[in-house]
Amino acid sequence: MVDYKICWVIEILMIISCLHKIEGKKFILNARTIILVISDVLILNAVDKGMIPDIASILVYPLIAGYTFLQFGSGIKRSIIDICIMFVFLGIIQMFCTMPVTYVFQRYLDEDTMSLIIYIVALFVYLISTHFIDLHALEEIFLKSELLLIGVMIIGTIIVVAALIMTKALAGMFFGEYITAFILIVMIFAITVSWNNYKQKAIEASSELHAYKIYEESYKNLIDEIRVRQHDFDNHLNAIYNQHTIYKTYDELVLHQQLYCNQLIADNKYKKLLCIGNSAVIGFLYGKFLEAEKKGIQIDYDIHIIELNIGIPIHKIIEILGNFINNAIDALEVYSPKRLHVQIIESNSDFVLFVDNSGEYIITEEFSNFFRKGYSKKRRWKGTWTIRN
């Protein structure tokens, strides 16, 4: 006869390990973990021996909730999400393993031995699946989601927990009931994911429209400036043409014509921004370049864009550009000369964004820290980590 305590310990350790995976932390066997394992085993053992009612087995779930809250120091929302993900993930694994094991071995093995096999198979499946499924990334998705999405997830969790309680309290479920519960859970999550994708697309569309509205005025200012300069184009040609009447020597004429042309090029240097073909990005870059010029920064840019169709929403491109350019401008506050170079190149398969300045040289080891959450040389705790998200 197989001791049920082995099954309980396996299940509790899977729960604890899964919670650590969801939190993105390494599993450590500390005092809290040992207390949780012992407490759960004592409760389930008391239920098994008839010392307390069967319904008391649900007491293990408040203990798990308390453990999650204390072990990881998470808020209530994060703890609820962690527990929901854990129950759904492990519940699906258990149901998925119970069906084939029950179908194959129920005629040959006693109930206790078959339960042990189910838990061992479930543990094996869990260890393999966690190598391919990023539970921490799933947690981050739900943390950014609204209450409705979390509510649907909780409903799915309740269904799984109810199915597990029925399995333990009523000596199992029929094969068809497992199938029904599994299909229902899959449908709930399929609908939830579809709704979340639709919501995200709506948010992206709204953000993109907002970006166009914000930088529309800057774009119009650039257009108006180019039109004014285009209107004066004939006057500039006449000025260059008639300089030969002012300067007596050839060298003087060449020198002053060159100075005049260089000034014209400098005055019209932002005309090439129109080649980008996207009014929001044009308006944003034009505004940023003018902002940098007011701070005495010399601007140089090289932009070659086909359609700006790189699979990233326009407002996200603007956020990334803004983060890099802002950091580059801020870094030039105490340096001279102040130069900023921006390069954006789009090819058929690549999109290259390069922002350089004449500030302090940063070693590779320190540069990699900029993409780490919480790191900022300016102590603003924003940094370039947001670009990766």
Short mmCIF file of C-alpha atoms in Angstrom, two decimals:
data_model
loop_
_atom_site.label_atom_id
_atom_site.label_comp_id
_atom_site.label_asym_id
_atom_site.label_seq_id
_atom_site.Cartn_x
_atom_site.Cartn_y
_atom_site.Cartn_z
CA MET A 1 0.00 0.00 0.00
CA VAL A 2 1.46 3.36 -1.06
CA ASP A 3 1.51 6.10 1.57
CA TYR A 4 -0.61 9.05 0.45
CA LYS A 5 1.83 11.44 2.15
CA ILE A 6 4.27 10.97 -0.74
CA CYS A 7 1.63 12.24 -3.18
CA TRP A 8 0.86 15.21 -0.94
CA VAL A 9 4.52 16.18 -0.63
CA ILE A 10 5.00 15.96 -4.42
CA GLU A 11 1.94 18.13 -5.01
CA ILE A 12 2.93 20.76 -2.43
CA LEU A 13 6.50 20.96 -3.75
CA MET A 14 5.14 21.38 -7.30
CA ILE A 15 2.94 24.23 -6.04
CA ILE A 16 5.85 25.97 -4.29
CA SER A 17 8.17 25.49 -7.27
CA CYS A 18 5.52 26.79 -9.66
CA LEU A 19 4.98 29.93 -7.56
CA HIS A 20 8.72 30.62 -7.68
CA LYS A 21 8.72 30.13 -11.47
CA ILE A 22 5.83 32.58 -11.82
CA GLU A 23 7.66 35.16 -9.71
CA GLY A 24 10.82 34.60 -11.75
CA LYS A 25 12.81 33.59 -8.66
CA LYS A 26 14.99 30.63 -7.82
CA PHE A 27 13.40 27.99 -5.62
CA ILE A 28 14.92 28.10 -2.12
CA LEU A 29 13.93 25.74 0.68
CA ASN A 30 13.63 28.12 3.64
CA ALA A 31 11.71 28.13 6.93
CA ARG A 32 8.45 29.36 5.35
CA THR A 33 8.57 26.62 2.73
CA ILE A 34 9.18 23.90 5.31
CA ILE A 35 6.36 25.21 7.52
CA LEU A 36 3.96 25.23 4.55
CA VAL A 37 4.84 21.65 3.56
CA ILE A 38 4.46 20.33 7.12
CA SER A 39 1.20 22.25 7.71
CA ASP A 40 -0.40 21.00 4.50
CA VAL A 41 0.66 17.40 5.16
CA LEU A 42 -0.75 17.55 8.70
CA ILE A 43 -4.09 18.93 7.47
CA LEU A 44 -4.44 16.36 4.69
CA ASN A 45 -3.37 13.56 7.03
CA ALA A 46 -6.01 14.61 9.56
CA VAL A 47 -8.64 14.60 6.81
CA ASP A 48 -7.50 11.19 5.58
CA LYS A 49 -7.78 9.67 9.09
CA GLY A 50 -11.19 11.20 9.71
CA MET A 51 -9.98 13.47 12.50
CA ILE A 52 -11.50 16.51 10.74
CA PRO A 53 -14.20 16.77 8.02
CA ASP A 54 -13.24 16.26 4.37
CA ILE A 55 -14.18 19.84 3.58
CA ALA A 56 -11.30 20.96 5.83
CA SER A 57 -8.88 19.99 3.05
CA ILE A 58 -9.56 23.38 1.47
CA LEU A 59 -7.64 24.96 4.37
CA VAL A 60 -4.44 24.27 2.44
CA TYR A 61 -5.42 26.95 -0.09
CA PRO A 62 -5.47 29.89 2.40
CA LEU A 63 -2.09 28.65 3.63
CA ILE A 64 -0.76 28.74 0.06
CA ALA A 65 -2.16 32.25 -0.40
CA GLY A 66 -0.51 33.45 2.81
CA TYR A 67 2.77 31.83 1.81
CA THR A 68 2.70 33.59 -1.57
CA PHE A 69 2.04 36.97 0.04
CA LEU A 70 4.79 36.60 2.67
CA GLN A 71 7.43 34.74 0.65
CA PHE A 72 7.53 37.12 -2.31
CA GLY A 73 6.36 40.34 -0.65
CA SER A 74 3.87 40.83 -3.47
CA GLY A 75 0.79 42.99 -3.28
CA ILE A 76 -2.69 41.52 -3.14
CA LYS A 77 -3.25 41.81 -6.90
CA ARG A 78 0.05 40.14 -7.78
CA SER A 79 -0.50 37.37 -5.22
CA ILE A 80 -3.97 36.62 -6.61
CA ILE A 81 -2.60 36.48 -10.16
CA ASP A 82 0.26 34.20 -9.09
CA ILE A 83 -2.11 31.79 -7.34
CA CYS A 84 -4.53 31.75 -10.28
CA ILE A 85 -1.77 31.00 -12.79
CA MET A 86 -0.38 28.29 -10.52
CA PHE A 87 -3.72 26.52 -10.01
CA VAL A 88 -4.68 26.66 -13.67
CA PHE A 89 -1.25 25.53 -14.88
CA LEU A 90 -0.86 22.66 -12.40
CA GLY A 91 -4.55 21.77 -12.60
CA ILE A 92 -4.38 21.31 -16.36
CA ILE A 93 -1.23 19.20 -15.98
CA GLN A 94 -2.87 16.99 -13.35
CA MET A 95 -6.04 16.49 -15.38
CA PHE A 96 -4.01 15.87 -18.50
CA CYS A 97 -1.95 13.20 -16.69
CA THR A 98 -4.88 11.64 -14.84
CA MET A 99 -6.81 10.75 -17.98
CA PRO A 100 -4.25 8.44 -19.68
CA VAL A 101 -2.95 6.92 -16.42
CA THR A 102 -6.47 6.12 -15.22
CA TYR A 103 -7.43 4.70 -18.60
CA VAL A 104 -4.36 2.42 -18.75
CA PHE A 105 -3.84 1.29 -15.14
CA GLN A 106 -7.22 1.38 -13.39
CA ARG A 107 -7.79 -2.35 -14.01
CA TYR A 108 -4.40 -3.45 -12.74
CA LEU A 109 -3.43 -1.18 -9.83
CA ASP A 110 -5.04 -0.10 -6.60
CA GLU A 111 -6.15 3.49 -6.16
CA ASP A 112 -3.19 4.56 -4.00
CA THR A 113 -0.55 3.23 -6.40
CA MET A 114 -2.34 4.77 -9.36
CA SER A 115 -2.44 8.15 -7.57
CA LEU A 116 1.30 7.98 -6.96
CA ILE A 117 1.93 7.23 -10.65
CA ILE A 118 -0.29 10.18 -11.61
CA TYR A 119 1.68 12.56 -9.38
CA ILE A 120 5.04 11.26 -10.62
CA VAL A 121 3.94 11.67 -14.25
CA ALA A 122 2.56 15.13 -13.45
CA LEU A 123 5.87 16.11 -11.83
CA PHE A 124 7.76 14.90 -14.90
CA VAL A 125 5.45 16.84 -17.24
CA TYR A 126 5.74 19.94 -15.03
CA LEU A 127 9.55 19.88 -15.07
CA ILE A 128 9.62 19.55 -18.85
CA SER A 129 6.92 22.14 -19.56
CA THR A 130 8.51 24.83 -17.38
CA HIS A 131 11.59 24.69 -19.59
CA PHE A 132 9.48 25.80 -22.56
CA ILE A 133 6.78 27.95 -20.92
CA ASP A 134 7.78 31.29 -19.37
CA LEU A 135 5.35 31.58 -16.46
CA HIS A 136 6.93 34.84 -15.31
CA ALA A 137 6.19 36.45 -18.68
CA LEU A 138 2.60 35.23 -18.36
CA GLU A 139 2.40 36.89 -14.94
CA GLU A 140 3.64 40.19 -16.42
CA ILE A 141 0.92 40.03 -19.09
CA PHE A 142 -1.82 39.62 -16.50
CA LEU A 143 -0.33 42.34 -14.29
CA LYS A 144 -0.73 44.78 -17.18
CA SER A 145 -4.25 43.57 -17.93
CA GLU A 146 -7.49 45.06 -16.72
CA LEU A 147 -9.80 43.65 -14.05
CA LEU A 148 -12.09 41.90 -16.54
CA LEU A 149 -9.24 39.76 -17.86
CA ILE A 150 -8.17 38.91 -14.32
CA GLY A 151 -11.79 38.09 -13.43
CA VAL A 152 -12.07 35.63 -16.29
CA MET A 153 -8.83 34.03 -15.18
CA ILE A 154 -10.15 33.68 -11.62
CA ILE A 155 -13.29 31.96 -12.94
CA GLY A 156 -11.14 29.47 -14.81
CA THR A 157 -9.11 28.90 -11.67
CA ILE A 158 -12.24 28.22 -9.61
CA ILE A 159 -13.33 25.61 -12.15
CA VAL A 160 -9.98 23.84 -11.95
CA VAL A 161 -9.90 23.94 -8.15
CA ALA A 162 -13.46 22.61 -8.00
CA ALA A 163 -12.51 19.76 -10.31
CA LEU A 164 -9.52 18.89 -8.13
CA ILE A 165 -11.63 18.97 -4.96
CA MET A 166 -14.15 16.64 -6.60
CA THR A 167 -11.30 14.33 -7.55
CA LYS A 168 -10.00 14.16 -3.99
CA ALA A 169 -13.31 14.20 -2.09
CA LEU A 170 -15.49 12.07 -4.36
CA ALA A 171 -12.93 9.41 -5.29
CA GLY A 172 -12.37 10.71 -8.76
CA MET A 173 -14.21 11.91 -11.83
CA PHE A 174 -15.30 10.08 -14.92
CA PHE A 175 -13.26 10.33 -18.09
CA GLY A 176 -15.93 12.43 -19.82
CA GLU A 177 -16.00 14.93 -16.95
CA TYR A 178 -12.26 15.44 -17.26
CA ILE A 179 -12.68 16.13 -20.96
CA THR A 180 -15.54 18.56 -20.33
CA ALA A 181 -13.62 20.47 -17.65
CA PHE A 182 -10.51 20.62 -19.80
CA ILE A 183 -12.40 21.89 -22.87
CA LEU A 184 -14.21 24.49 -20.76
CA ILE A 185 -10.95 25.82 -19.35
CA VAL A 186 -9.36 25.99 -22.80
CA MET A 187 -12.41 27.84 -24.14
CA ILE A 188 -12.33 30.35 -21.28
CA PHE A 189 -8.67 31.12 -21.83
CA ALA A 190 -9.04 31.22 -25.62
CA ILE A 191 -11.81 33.81 -25.27
CA THR A 192 -9.77 35.70 -22.69
CA VAL A 193 -6.66 35.83 -24.88
CA SER A 194 -8.72 36.86 -27.93
CA TRP A 195 -10.37 39.63 -25.97
CA ASN A 196 -7.01 40.80 -24.63
CA ASN A 197 -5.51 40.86 -28.14
CA TYR A 198 -8.45 42.91 -29.39
CA LYS A 199 -8.05 45.28 -26.44
CA GLN A 200 -4.33 45.67 -27.09
CA LYS A 201 -4.93 46.46 -30.76
CA ALA A 202 -7.49 49.09 -29.78
CA ILE A 203 -5.00 50.63 -27.34
CA GLU A 204 -2.26 50.61 -30.00
CA ALA A 205 -4.58 52.32 -32.50
CA SER A 206 -5.58 54.94 -29.94
CA SER A 207 -1.95 55.59 -28.97
CA GLU A 208 -0.93 55.94 -32.60
CA LEU A 209 -3.73 58.42 -33.30
CA HIS A 210 -2.68 60.36 -30.20
CA ALA A 211 0.93 60.48 -31.46
CA TYR A 212 -0.19 61.89 -34.81
CA LYS A 213 -2.23 64.59 -33.05
CA ILE A 214 0.64 65.56 -30.74
CA TYR A 215 3.23 66.05 -33.49
CA GLU A 216 0.90 67.39 -36.17
CA GLU A 217 1.65 71.01 -35.21
CA SER A 218 5.41 70.45 -35.35
CA TYR A 219 5.03 68.81 -38.76
CA LYS A 220 3.01 71.77 -40.05
CA ASN A 221 5.66 74.19 -38.77
CA LEU A 222 8.33 72.34 -40.75
CA ILE A 223 6.19 72.42 -43.89
CA ASP A 224 5.55 76.16 -43.46
CA GLU A 225 9.25 76.84 -42.94
CA ILE A 226 10.20 74.91 -46.08
CA ARG A 227 7.53 76.74 -48.09
CA VAL A 228 8.86 80.11 -46.95
CA ARG A 229 12.41 79.15 -47.85
CA GLN A 230 11.25 77.75 -51.19
CA HIS A 231 9.53 81.07 -51.89
CA ASP A 232 12.86 82.85 -51.37
CA PHE A 233 14.73 80.40 -53.59
CA ASP A 234 14.78 82.75 -56.63
CA ASN A 235 16.11 85.57 -54.47
CA HIS A 236 18.95 83.39 -53.26
CA LEU A 237 19.83 82.38 -56.83
CA ASN A 238 19.97 86.04 -57.88
CA ALA A 239 22.13 86.86 -54.87
CA ILE A 240 24.62 84.13 -55.75
CA TYR A 241 24.58 85.02 -59.45
CA ASN A 242 25.23 88.73 -58.88
CA GLN A 243 28.06 88.30 -56.41
CA HIS A 244 30.52 88.62 -59.27
CA THR A 245 29.64 92.32 -59.44
CA ILE A 246 30.67 92.81 -55.82
CA TYR A 247 33.93 90.90 -55.47
CA LYS A 248 36.86 91.86 -57.64
CA THR A 249 38.96 88.70 -57.56
CA TYR A 250 38.09 85.12 -58.40
CA ASP A 251 39.22 83.82 -55.00
CA GLU A 252 37.00 86.29 -53.16
CA LEU A 253 34.03 85.32 -55.31
CA VAL A 254 34.51 81.58 -54.72
CA LEU A 255 34.97 82.10 -50.97
CA HIS A 256 31.82 84.18 -50.48
CA GLN A 257 29.72 82.01 -52.78
CA GLN A 258 30.81 78.99 -50.74
CA LEU A 259 29.94 80.74 -47.46
CA TYR A 260 26.56 81.79 -48.82
CA CYS A 261 25.75 78.27 -50.10
CA ASN A 262 26.83 76.70 -46.82
CA GLN A 263 24.46 79.02 -44.98
CA LEU A 264 21.62 78.05 -47.33
CA ILE A 265 22.34 74.36 -46.75
CA ALA A 266 22.35 74.92 -42.99
CA ASP A 267 19.05 76.82 -43.14
CA ASN A 268 17.43 74.00 -45.13
CA LYS A 269 19.04 71.04 -43.37
CA TYR A 270 15.73 69.70 -42.02
CA LYS A 271 14.13 69.52 -45.45
CA LYS A 272 15.33 65.93 -45.81
CA LEU A 273 13.15 64.92 -42.86
CA LEU A 274 10.23 64.91 -45.28
CA CYS A 275 11.73 61.81 -46.91
CA ILE A 276 10.63 59.81 -43.85
CA GLY A 277 7.07 59.81 -45.13
CA ASN A 278 5.41 59.68 -41.70
CA SER A 279 4.12 62.97 -40.34
CA ALA A 280 4.21 61.87 -36.69
CA VAL A 281 7.88 60.81 -36.81
CA ILE A 282 8.79 63.88 -38.90
CA GLY A 283 7.10 66.20 -36.43
CA PHE A 284 8.70 64.47 -33.47
CA LEU A 285 12.26 64.57 -34.86
CA TYR A 286 11.88 68.18 -36.01
CA GLY A 287 10.73 69.23 -32.54
CA LYS A 288 13.55 67.31 -30.85
CA PHE A 289 16.19 68.76 -33.17
CA LEU A 290 14.97 72.32 -32.51
CA GLU A 291 15.00 71.60 -28.78
CA ALA A 292 18.60 70.39 -29.04
CA GLU A 293 19.64 73.44 -31.09
CA LYS A 294 18.30 75.76 -28.39
CA LYS A 295 20.72 74.04 -25.99
CA GLY A 296 23.63 74.79 -28.31
CA ILE A 297 23.87 71.28 -29.75
CA GLN A 298 24.98 70.81 -33.35
CA ILE A 299 22.66 68.36 -35.15
CA ASP A 300 23.67 65.87 -37.80
CA TYR A 301 21.32 63.20 -39.12
CA ASP A 302 21.24 60.48 -41.74
CA ILE A 303 17.84 58.94 -42.45
CA HIS A 304 17.03 56.33 -45.10
CA ILE A 305 13.54 54.89 -44.66
CA ILE A 306 11.46 52.90 -47.13
CA GLU A 307 7.96 52.66 -45.62
CA LEU A 308 8.67 52.48 -41.87
CA ASN A 309 6.86 49.15 -41.90
CA ILE A 310 8.89 47.19 -39.34
CA GLY A 311 6.16 45.58 -37.23
CA ILE A 312 6.45 48.18 -34.45
CA PRO A 313 3.66 50.73 -33.87
CA ILE A 314 4.56 54.33 -34.70
CA HIS A 315 4.04 55.54 -31.14
CA LYS A 316 6.46 52.86 -29.91
CA ILE A 317 9.07 53.97 -32.46
CA ILE A 318 8.65 57.53 -31.20
CA GLU A 319 9.03 56.37 -27.58
CA ILE A 320 12.26 54.54 -28.42
CA LEU A 321 13.63 57.49 -30.41
CA GLY A 322 12.67 59.90 -27.65
CA ASN A 323 14.33 57.83 -24.96
CA PHE A 324 17.63 57.58 -26.84
CA ILE A 325 17.65 61.22 -27.98
CA ASN A 326 16.69 62.56 -24.54
CA ASN A 327 19.50 60.58 -22.92
CA ALA A 328 21.96 61.79 -25.56
CA ILE A 329 20.90 65.44 -25.08
CA ASP A 330 21.03 65.23 -21.28
CA ALA A 331 24.50 63.68 -21.42
CA LEU A 332 25.82 66.78 -23.27
CA GLU A 333 24.91 69.26 -20.52
CA VAL A 334 28.47 69.47 -19.17
CA TYR A 335 30.42 68.75 -22.38
CA SER A 336 31.74 70.88 -25.20
CA PRO A 337 31.60 70.82 -28.17
CA LYS A 338 28.03 69.57 -28.22
CA ARG A 339 27.25 67.34 -31.18
CA LEU A 340 24.39 64.91 -31.74
CA HIS A 341 24.17 62.41 -34.59
CA VAL A 342 21.00 60.45 -35.35
CA GLN A 343 20.95 57.69 -37.94
CA ILE A 344 17.87 55.70 -38.97
CA ILE A 345 18.22 53.13 -41.73
CA GLU A 346 15.51 50.76 -42.92
CA SER A 347 16.27 47.98 -45.37
CA ASN A 348 14.22 45.03 -46.53
CA SER A 349 15.09 42.97 -43.46
CA ASP A 350 16.72 45.33 -40.95
CA PHE A 351 15.93 48.49 -39.03
CA VAL A 352 18.93 50.31 -37.57
CA LEU A 353 18.61 53.13 -35.06
CA PHE A 354 21.86 54.83 -34.06
CA VAL A 355 22.15 57.81 -31.70
CA ASP A 356 25.60 59.19 -30.92
CA ASN A 357 26.91 62.27 -29.12
CA SER A 358 30.21 63.93 -28.26
CA GLY A 359 29.83 63.22 -24.56
CA GLU A 360 31.62 60.84 -22.23
CA TYR A 361 32.66 57.46 -23.60
CA ILE A 362 30.81 54.62 -21.86
CA ILE A 363 32.43 51.22 -21.49
CA THR A 364 30.51 48.18 -22.69
CA GLU A 365 29.97 46.78 -19.19
CA GLU A 366 28.31 49.97 -17.99
CA PHE A 367 26.28 50.41 -21.17
CA SER A 368 24.66 47.01 -20.67
CA ASN A 369 23.41 48.20 -17.26
CA PHE A 370 21.24 50.84 -18.95
CA PHE A 371 18.87 48.09 -20.05
CA ARG A 372 18.54 46.73 -16.53
CA LYS A 373 15.39 47.62 -14.61
CA GLY A 374 15.96 50.25 -11.95
CA TYR A 375 19.33 51.48 -13.27
CA SER A 376 19.85 55.12 -14.23
CA LYS A 377 22.94 57.33 -14.11
CA LYS A 378 20.61 60.30 -13.53
CA ARG A 379 18.90 58.51 -10.59
CA ARG A 380 15.46 58.92 -12.16
CA TRP A 381 14.86 55.16 -12.12
CA LYS A 382 13.53 55.18 -15.65
CA GLY A 383 16.53 54.75 -17.91
CA THR A 384 16.51 52.80 -21.14
CA TRP A 385 15.00 49.70 -19.50
CA THR A 386 11.60 50.88 -20.76
CA ILE A 387 12.80 50.42 -24.35
CA ARG A 388 12.98 46.64 -23.84
CA ASN A 389 9.35 46.59 -22.71
#
